[in-house]
């Protein structure tokens, strides 16, 4: 069964450093998402991406964050200058159709980001 | 999107049906009810969704009341592997992002 993959599984970085989290969505999917979950808290939406541009983003997704689909398979989340509060599990998701009735999102296993 | 209310936690005996309720009294006509679950820090997993009619798939059944103000997710024969947090999410037709609440922590006990 096709699945979303994410690398690395765990990333440790120093505060102020840039990190890139990588995702390979399911191959024929068209909509891509990043969510995050701070330990013990809810899963929070960050951004959705379709047709090579951001379609929605949350208040969390500020100028320190960016997303890119550099080739036909990868989808990346970059945090430009990490803060302690960016420590969280980051989940990538993808879906074939992005509208309400067909929005079965497939999630990856997540990347645990630890900022020291 | 409409807000949902779920019990914080529930227990279920292994092999019995688990019935997880969700209240979405402000749901509007073009909003769908989605259920996801998250097994201990793994990525959320889609279970089922519906608009008006009851739905069934290999994982679960979804019963939506006639007025659509509440729904119940049914896991017909719960196993220990079904221990997870279950999220009920309402999504409109143009909806894109999933808004996760606190969900229901289901503990399946032997």
PDB file of C-alpha atoms in Angstrom:
ATOM      1  CA  UNK A   1       0.000   0.000   0.000  1.00  0.00           C
ATOM      2  CA  UNK A   2       1.391   3.447  -0.896  1.00  0.00           C
ATOM      3  CA  UNK A   3       2.488   5.566   2.040  1.00  0.00           C
ATOM      4  CA  UNK A   4       3.882   8.959   2.919  1.00  0.00           C
ATOM      5  CA  UNK A   5       7.478   8.852   4.067  1.00  0.00           C
ATOM      6  CA  UNK A   6       9.416  11.414   6.072  1.00  0.00           C
ATOM      7  CA  UNK A   7      13.090  11.945   6.788  1.00  0.00           C
ATOM      8  CA  UNK A   8      14.797  12.170   9.140  1.00  0.00           C
ATOM      9  CA  UNK A   9      12.805  10.456  11.869  1.00  0.00           C
ATOM     10  CA  UNK A  10      14.570  12.563  14.495  1.00  0.00           C
ATOM     11  CA  UNK A  11      16.453  15.844  14.037  1.00  0.00           C
ATOM     12  CA  UNK A  12      18.382  17.585  16.780  1.00  0.00           C
ATOM     13  CA  UNK A  13      19.530  21.133  16.139  1.00  0.00           C
ATOM     14  CA  UNK A  14      20.852  24.168  17.932  1.00  0.00           C
ATOM     15  CA  UNK A  15      18.672  27.221  18.405  1.00  0.00           C
ATOM     16  CA  UNK A  16      19.085  29.623  15.504  1.00  0.00           C
ATOM     17  CA  UNK A  17      20.048  26.948  13.000  1.00  0.00           C
ATOM     18  CA  UNK A  18      18.127  26.220   9.826  1.00  0.00           C
ATOM     19  CA  UNK A  19      16.466  22.841   9.398  1.00  0.00           C
ATOM     20  CA  UNK A  20      14.828  21.174   6.429  1.00  0.00           C
ATOM     21  CA  UNK A  21      12.324  18.422   6.997  1.00  0.00           C
ATOM     22  CA  UNK A  22      11.649  16.179   4.052  1.00  0.00           C
ATOM     23  CA  UNK A  23       8.568  14.317   2.937  1.00  0.00           C
ATOM     24  CA  UNK A  24       7.745  12.103  -0.008  1.00  0.00           C
ATOM     25  CA  UNK A  25       3.972  12.216  -0.520  1.00  0.00           C
ATOM     26  CA  UNK A  26       2.012   9.464  -2.227  1.00  0.00           C
ATOM     27  CA  UNK A  27       2.924   9.665  -5.883  1.00  0.00           C
ATOM     28  CA  UNK A  28      -0.370  10.618  -7.544  1.00  0.00           C
ATOM     29  CA  UNK A  29      -1.516  12.964  -4.778  1.00  0.00           C
ATOM     30  CA  UNK A  30      -1.948  16.635  -5.535  1.00  0.00           C
ATOM     31  CA  UNK A  31      -2.436  18.328  -2.152  1.00  0.00           C
ATOM     32  CA  UNK A  32       0.268  18.411   0.482  1.00  0.00           C
ATOM     33  CA  UNK A  33       0.225  19.487   4.102  1.00  0.00           C
ATOM     34  CA  UNK A  34       2.404  20.053   7.117  1.00  0.00           C
ATOM     35  CA  UNK A  35       1.096  19.714  10.657  1.00  0.00           C
ATOM     36  CA  UNK A  36       2.925  19.800  13.943  1.00  0.00           C
ATOM     37  CA  UNK A  37       2.294  18.402  17.406  1.00  0.00           C
ATOM     38  CA  UNK A  38       4.080  19.760  20.427  1.00  0.00           C
ATOM     39  CA  UNK A  39       4.506  17.025  23.029  1.00  0.00           C
ATOM     40  CA  UNK A  40       1.263  16.420  24.880  1.00  0.00           C
ATOM     41  CA  UNK A  41      -0.692  18.906  22.789  1.00  0.00           C
ATOM     42  CA  UNK A  42      -3.065  18.834  19.830  1.00  0.00           C
ATOM     43  CA  UNK A  43      -2.105  18.289  16.227  1.00  0.00           C
ATOM     44  CA  UNK A  44      -1.956  21.744  14.599  1.00  0.00           C
ATOM     45  CA  UNK A  45      -2.259  22.643  10.930  1.00  0.00           C
ATOM     46  CA  UNK A  46       0.654  24.626   9.496  1.00  0.00           C
ATOM     47  CA  UNK A  47       0.236  24.870   5.746  1.00  0.00           C
ATOM     48  CA  UNK A  48      -1.359  23.341   2.670  1.00  0.00           C
ATOM     49  CA  UNK A  49       0.194  23.336  -0.787  1.00  0.00           C
ATOM     50  CA  UNK A  50      -1.351  22.756  -4.188  1.00  0.00           C
ATOM     51  CA  UNK A  51      -0.230  23.423  -7.731  1.00  0.00           C
ATOM     52  CA  UNK A  52       3.138  24.683  -6.529  1.00  0.00           C
ATOM     53  CA  UNK A  53       1.822  27.302  -4.205  1.00  0.00           C
ATOM     54  CA  UNK A  54       0.549  27.682  -0.674  1.00  0.00           C
ATOM     55  CA  UNK A  55      -3.228  27.415  -0.573  1.00  0.00           C
ATOM     56  CA  UNK A  56      -3.745  27.970   3.167  1.00  0.00           C
ATOM     57  CA  UNK A  57      -1.550  28.640   6.141  1.00  0.00           C
ATOM     58  CA  UNK A  58      -2.081  29.072   9.853  1.00  0.00           C
ATOM     59  CA  UNK A  59      -0.848  31.806  12.164  1.00  0.00           C
ATOM     60  CA  UNK A  60       1.946  29.491  13.251  1.00  0.00           C
ATOM     61  CA  UNK A  61       3.370  29.482   9.724  1.00  0.00           C
ATOM     62  CA  UNK A  62       5.200  32.791   9.897  1.00  0.00           C
ATOM     63  CA  UNK A  63       8.154  34.131   7.911  1.00  0.00           C
ATOM     64  CA  UNK A  64      10.492  31.654   9.558  1.00  0.00           C
ATOM     65  CA  UNK A  65       8.745  28.817   7.744  1.00  0.00           C
ATOM     66  CA  UNK A  66       8.734  27.980   4.067  1.00  0.00           C
ATOM     67  CA  UNK A  67       7.670  25.028   1.952  1.00  0.00           C
ATOM     68  CA  UNK A  68       8.857  23.809  -1.371  1.00  0.00           C
ATOM     69  CA  UNK A  69       8.308  21.020  -3.837  1.00  0.00           C
ATOM     70  CA  UNK A  70      11.755  21.027  -5.416  1.00  0.00           C
ATOM     71  CA  UNK A  71      11.093  18.095  -7.744  1.00  0.00           C
ATOM     72  CA  UNK A  72       8.239  15.773  -8.630  1.00  0.00           C
ATOM     73  CA  UNK A  73       8.474  13.727  -5.473  1.00  0.00           C
ATOM     74  CA  UNK A  74       9.765  15.658  -2.453  1.00  0.00           C
ATOM     75  CA  UNK A  75       7.919  18.179  -0.327  1.00  0.00           C
ATOM     76  CA  UNK A  76      10.001  20.080   2.202  1.00  0.00           C
ATOM     77  CA  UNK A  77       9.432  22.275   5.228  1.00  0.00           C
ATOM     78  CA  UNK A  78      12.220  24.706   6.081  1.00  0.00           C
ATOM     79  CA  UNK A  79      12.521  26.498   9.377  1.00  0.00           C
ATOM     80  CA  UNK A  80      14.962  29.321   8.857  1.00  0.00           C
ATOM     81  CA  UNK A  81      16.118  30.056  12.390  1.00  0.00           C
ATOM     82  CA  UNK A  82      14.845  27.527  14.882  1.00  0.00           C
ATOM     83  CA  UNK A  83      13.569  28.475  18.326  1.00  0.00           C
ATOM     84  CA  UNK A  84      13.157  26.287  21.391  1.00  0.00           C
ATOM     85  CA  UNK A  85       9.392  26.384  20.916  1.00  0.00           C
ATOM     86  CA  UNK A  86       9.730  24.797  17.459  1.00  0.00           C
ATOM     87  CA  UNK A  87      10.500  21.503  19.185  1.00  0.00           C
ATOM     88  CA  UNK A  88       7.671  19.226  18.107  1.00  0.00           C
ATOM     89  CA  UNK A  89       6.698  16.297  15.939  1.00  0.00           C
ATOM     90  CA  UNK A  90       6.142  17.451  12.372  1.00  0.00           C
ATOM     91  CA  UNK A  91       3.771  15.453  10.206  1.00  0.00           C
ATOM     92  CA  UNK A  92       3.489  15.619   6.454  1.00  0.00           C
ATOM     93  CA  UNK A  93       0.238  14.572   4.789  1.00  0.00           C
ATOM     94  CA  UNK A  94      -1.066  14.268   1.272  1.00  0.00           C
ATOM     95  CA  UNK A  95      -4.373  13.711  -0.452  1.00  0.00           C
ATOM     96  CA  UNK A  96      -5.538  13.220  -3.997  1.00  0.00           C
ATOM     97  CA  UNK A  97      -8.436  15.677  -3.866  1.00  0.00           C
ATOM     98  CA  UNK A  98      -8.504  18.603  -1.494  1.00  0.00           C
ATOM     99  CA  UNK A  99     -12.193  19.316  -1.176  1.00  0.00           C
ATOM    100  CA  UNK A 100     -14.367  18.477   1.779  1.00  0.00           C
ATOM    101  CA  UNK A 101     -15.971  15.318   0.558  1.00  0.00           C
ATOM    102  CA  UNK A 102     -12.799  13.643  -0.634  1.00  0.00           C
ATOM    103  CA  UNK A 103     -10.218  14.806   1.842  1.00  0.00           C
ATOM    104  CA  UNK A 104      -8.809  11.559   3.121  1.00  0.00           C
ATOM    105  CA  UNK A 105      -5.391  12.769   4.175  1.00  0.00           C
ATOM    106  CA  UNK A 106      -2.600  10.237   4.460  1.00  0.00           C
ATOM    107  CA  UNK A 107      -0.066  11.117   7.138  1.00  0.00           C
ATOM    108  CA  UNK A 108       3.582  10.225   7.357  1.00  0.00           C
ATOM    109  CA  UNK A 109       5.213   8.857  10.503  1.00  0.00           C
ATOM    110  CA  UNK A 110       6.550  12.257  11.484  1.00  0.00           C
ATOM    111  CA  UNK A 111       9.900  13.897  12.181  1.00  0.00           C
ATOM    112  CA  UNK A 112      10.672  14.656  15.784  1.00  0.00           C
ATOM    113  CA  UNK A 113      12.490  18.001  15.902  1.00  0.00           C
ATOM    114  CA  UNK A 114      14.412  18.838  19.065  1.00  0.00           C
ATOM    115  CA  UNK A 115      15.831  22.343  19.360  1.00  0.00           C
ATOM    116  CA  UNK A 116      18.497  22.792  22.020  1.00  0.00           C
TER     117      UNK A 116
ATOM    118  CA  UNK B   1     -15.898  24.774  10.311  1.00  0.00           C
ATOM    119  CA  UNK B   2     -18.255  23.552  13.018  1.00  0.00           C
ATOM    120  CA  UNK B   3     -16.885  22.789  16.461  1.00  0.00           C
ATOM    121  CA  UNK B   4     -17.029  19.239  17.812  1.00  0.00           C
ATOM    122  CA  UNK B   5     -17.329  17.905  21.351  1.00  0.00           C
ATOM    123  CA  UNK B   6     -16.068  14.465  22.361  1.00  0.00           C
ATOM    124  CA  UNK B   7     -15.629  12.708  25.711  1.00  0.00           C
ATOM    125  CA  UNK B   8     -12.068  12.940  26.935  1.00  0.00           C
ATOM    126  CA  UNK B   9     -11.645   9.221  27.457  1.00  0.00           C
ATOM    127  CA  UNK B  10     -13.422   5.880  27.206  1.00  0.00           C
ATOM    128  CA  UNK B  11     -12.658   2.278  28.026  1.00  0.00           C
ATOM    129  CA  UNK B  12     -13.742  -0.762  26.065  1.00  0.00           C
ATOM    130  CA  UNK B  13     -13.265  -4.479  26.632  1.00  0.00           C
ATOM    131  CA  UNK B  14     -11.337  -6.337  23.971  1.00  0.00           C
ATOM    132  CA  UNK B  15     -13.673  -8.025  21.482  1.00  0.00           C
ATOM    133  CA  UNK B  16     -16.598  -5.746  22.307  1.00  0.00           C
ATOM    134  CA  UNK B  17     -17.903  -2.911  20.189  1.00  0.00           C
ATOM    135  CA  UNK B  18     -16.469   0.518  20.907  1.00  0.00           C
ATOM    136  CA  UNK B  19     -18.976   3.330  20.366  1.00  0.00           C
ATOM    137  CA  UNK B  20     -17.383   6.757  20.275  1.00  0.00           C
ATOM    138  CA  UNK B  21     -19.791   9.711  20.279  1.00  0.00           C
ATOM    139  CA  UNK B  22     -19.261  13.147  18.808  1.00  0.00           C
ATOM    140  CA  UNK B  23     -21.446  16.204  19.094  1.00  0.00           C
ATOM    141  CA  UNK B  24     -21.424  18.716  16.236  1.00  0.00           C
ATOM    142  CA  UNK B  25     -24.618  20.631  16.842  1.00  0.00           C
ATOM    143  CA  UNK B  26     -23.579  23.641  14.722  1.00  0.00           C
ATOM    144  CA  UNK B  27     -22.807  21.597  11.619  1.00  0.00           C
ATOM    145  CA  UNK B  28     -24.090  23.086   8.388  1.00  0.00           C
ATOM    146  CA  UNK B  29     -25.440  21.422   5.301  1.00  0.00           C
ATOM    147  CA  UNK B  30     -22.228  21.251   3.305  1.00  0.00           C
ATOM    148  CA  UNK B  31     -20.020  19.987   6.126  1.00  0.00           C
ATOM    149  CA  UNK B  32     -18.699  16.453   6.339  1.00  0.00           C
ATOM    150  CA  UNK B  33     -17.900  14.459   9.466  1.00  0.00           C
ATOM    151  CA  UNK B  34     -14.447  12.875   9.420  1.00  0.00           C
ATOM    152  CA  UNK B  35     -12.876  10.496  11.898  1.00  0.00           C
ATOM    153  CA  UNK B  36      -9.159  10.031  12.356  1.00  0.00           C
ATOM    154  CA  UNK B  37      -7.167   8.288  15.024  1.00  0.00           C
ATOM    155  CA  UNK B  38      -3.652   8.638  16.380  1.00  0.00           C
ATOM    156  CA  UNK B  39      -1.899   5.683  17.901  1.00  0.00           C
ATOM    157  CA  UNK B  40       0.723   6.866  20.374  1.00  0.00           C
ATOM    158  CA  UNK B  41       2.595   9.689  18.583  1.00  0.00           C
ATOM    159  CA  UNK B  42       2.280   8.085  15.148  1.00  0.00           C
ATOM    160  CA  UNK B  43       0.825  10.116  12.309  1.00  0.00           C
ATOM    161  CA  UNK B  44      -2.968  10.436  12.383  1.00  0.00           C
ATOM    162  CA  UNK B  45      -4.783   7.777  10.403  1.00  0.00           C
ATOM    163  CA  UNK B  46      -7.967   8.321   8.422  1.00  0.00           C
ATOM    164  CA  UNK B  47     -10.819   6.039   9.473  1.00  0.00           C
ATOM    165  CA  UNK B  48     -14.053   7.060   7.763  1.00  0.00           C
ATOM    166  CA  UNK B  49     -16.177  10.042   6.782  1.00  0.00           C
ATOM    167  CA  UNK B  50     -19.767  10.840   5.874  1.00  0.00           C
ATOM    168  CA  UNK B  51     -22.213  13.587   5.039  1.00  0.00           C
ATOM    169  CA  UNK B  52     -25.745  12.357   5.814  1.00  0.00           C
ATOM    170  CA  UNK B  53     -25.928   8.617   5.358  1.00  0.00           C
ATOM    171  CA  UNK B  54     -24.412   5.997   7.575  1.00  0.00           C
ATOM    172  CA  UNK B  55     -21.150   4.657   6.256  1.00  0.00           C
ATOM    173  CA  UNK B  56     -19.201   1.441   6.754  1.00  0.00           C
ATOM    174  CA  UNK B  57     -15.757   0.352   5.684  1.00  0.00           C
ATOM    175  CA  UNK B  58     -13.309  -2.323   6.726  1.00  0.00           C
ATOM    176  CA  UNK B  59     -12.257  -0.361   9.795  1.00  0.00           C
ATOM    177  CA  UNK B  60     -15.456   1.049  11.247  1.00  0.00           C
ATOM    178  CA  UNK B  61     -19.030   2.240  10.865  1.00  0.00           C
ATOM    179  CA  UNK B  62     -20.202   5.822  11.115  1.00  0.00           C
ATOM    180  CA  UNK B  63     -23.720   6.558  12.270  1.00  0.00           C
ATOM    181  CA  UNK B  64     -24.908  10.138  11.717  1.00  0.00           C
ATOM    182  CA  UNK B  65     -28.178  11.234  13.321  1.00  0.00           C
ATOM    183  CA  UNK B  66     -30.934  12.442  11.064  1.00  0.00           C
ATOM    184  CA  UNK B  67     -30.507  16.051  12.181  1.00  0.00           C
ATOM    185  CA  UNK B  68     -26.736  15.626  11.703  1.00  0.00           C
ATOM    186  CA  UNK B  69     -26.004  17.203  15.067  1.00  0.00           C
ATOM    187  CA  UNK B  70     -24.168  14.178  16.358  1.00  0.00           C
ATOM    188  CA  UNK B  71     -22.487  11.020  15.165  1.00  0.00           C
ATOM    189  CA  UNK B  72     -21.067   7.798  16.538  1.00  0.00           C
ATOM    190  CA  UNK B  73     -18.017   5.924  15.358  1.00  0.00           C
ATOM    191  CA  UNK B  74     -18.362   2.185  15.915  1.00  0.00           C
ATOM    192  CA  UNK B  75     -15.432  -0.204  16.022  1.00  0.00           C
ATOM    193  CA  UNK B  76     -17.340  -3.499  15.912  1.00  0.00           C
ATOM    194  CA  UNK B  77     -14.791  -5.761  17.631  1.00  0.00           C
ATOM    195  CA  UNK B  78     -12.193  -3.666  19.387  1.00  0.00           C
ATOM    196  CA  UNK B  79      -8.687  -5.064  19.747  1.00  0.00           C
ATOM    197  CA  UNK B  80      -5.778  -3.895  21.877  1.00  0.00           C
ATOM    198  CA  UNK B  81      -4.322  -2.300  18.726  1.00  0.00           C
ATOM    199  CA  UNK B  82      -7.318   0.035  18.583  1.00  0.00           C
ATOM    200  CA  UNK B  83      -6.090   1.834  21.703  1.00  0.00           C
ATOM    201  CA  UNK B  84      -5.609   5.371  20.388  1.00  0.00           C
ATOM    202  CA  UNK B  85      -6.909   8.924  20.447  1.00  0.00           C
ATOM    203  CA  UNK B  86      -9.909   9.267  18.140  1.00  0.00           C
ATOM    204  CA  UNK B  87     -10.690  12.598  16.540  1.00  0.00           C
ATOM    205  CA  UNK B  88     -14.021  13.720  15.124  1.00  0.00           C
ATOM    206  CA  UNK B  89     -13.517  16.586  12.653  1.00  0.00           C
ATOM    207  CA  UNK B  90     -16.044  18.574  10.685  1.00  0.00           C
ATOM    208  CA  UNK B  91     -14.894  19.767   7.284  1.00  0.00           C
ATOM    209  CA  UNK B  92     -16.778  21.915   4.806  1.00  0.00           C
ATOM    210  CA  UNK B  93     -16.919  21.236   1.103  1.00  0.00           C
ATOM    211  CA  UNK B  94     -14.129  23.664   0.337  1.00  0.00           C
ATOM    212  CA  UNK B  95     -12.261  22.440   3.365  1.00  0.00           C
ATOM    213  CA  UNK B  96      -8.636  21.749   3.125  1.00  0.00           C
ATOM    214  CA  UNK B  97      -7.034  21.788   6.529  1.00  0.00           C
ATOM    215  CA  UNK B  98      -7.953  19.453   9.375  1.00  0.00           C
ATOM    216  CA  UNK B  99      -8.586  21.078  12.748  1.00  0.00           C
ATOM    217  CA  UNK B 100      -7.858  18.562  15.493  1.00  0.00           C
ATOM    218  CA  UNK B 101      -9.437  18.942  18.895  1.00  0.00           C
ATOM    219  CA  UNK B 102      -8.555  16.956  21.980  1.00  0.00           C
ATOM    220  CA  UNK B 103     -10.262  13.792  20.751  1.00  0.00           C
ATOM    221  CA  UNK B 104     -11.319  10.759  22.808  1.00  0.00           C
ATOM    222  CA  UNK B 105      -8.618   8.574  24.296  1.00  0.00           C
ATOM    223  CA  UNK B 106      -9.921   5.021  23.843  1.00  0.00           C
ATOM    224  CA  UNK B 107      -8.335   2.381  26.012  1.00  0.00           C
ATOM    225  CA  UNK B 108      -9.100  -1.187  24.968  1.00  0.00           C
ATOM    226  CA  UNK B 109      -8.560  -3.526  27.884  1.00  0.00           C
ATOM    227  CA  UNK B 110      -8.048  -7.291  27.840  1.00  0.00           C
TER     228      UNK B 110
END
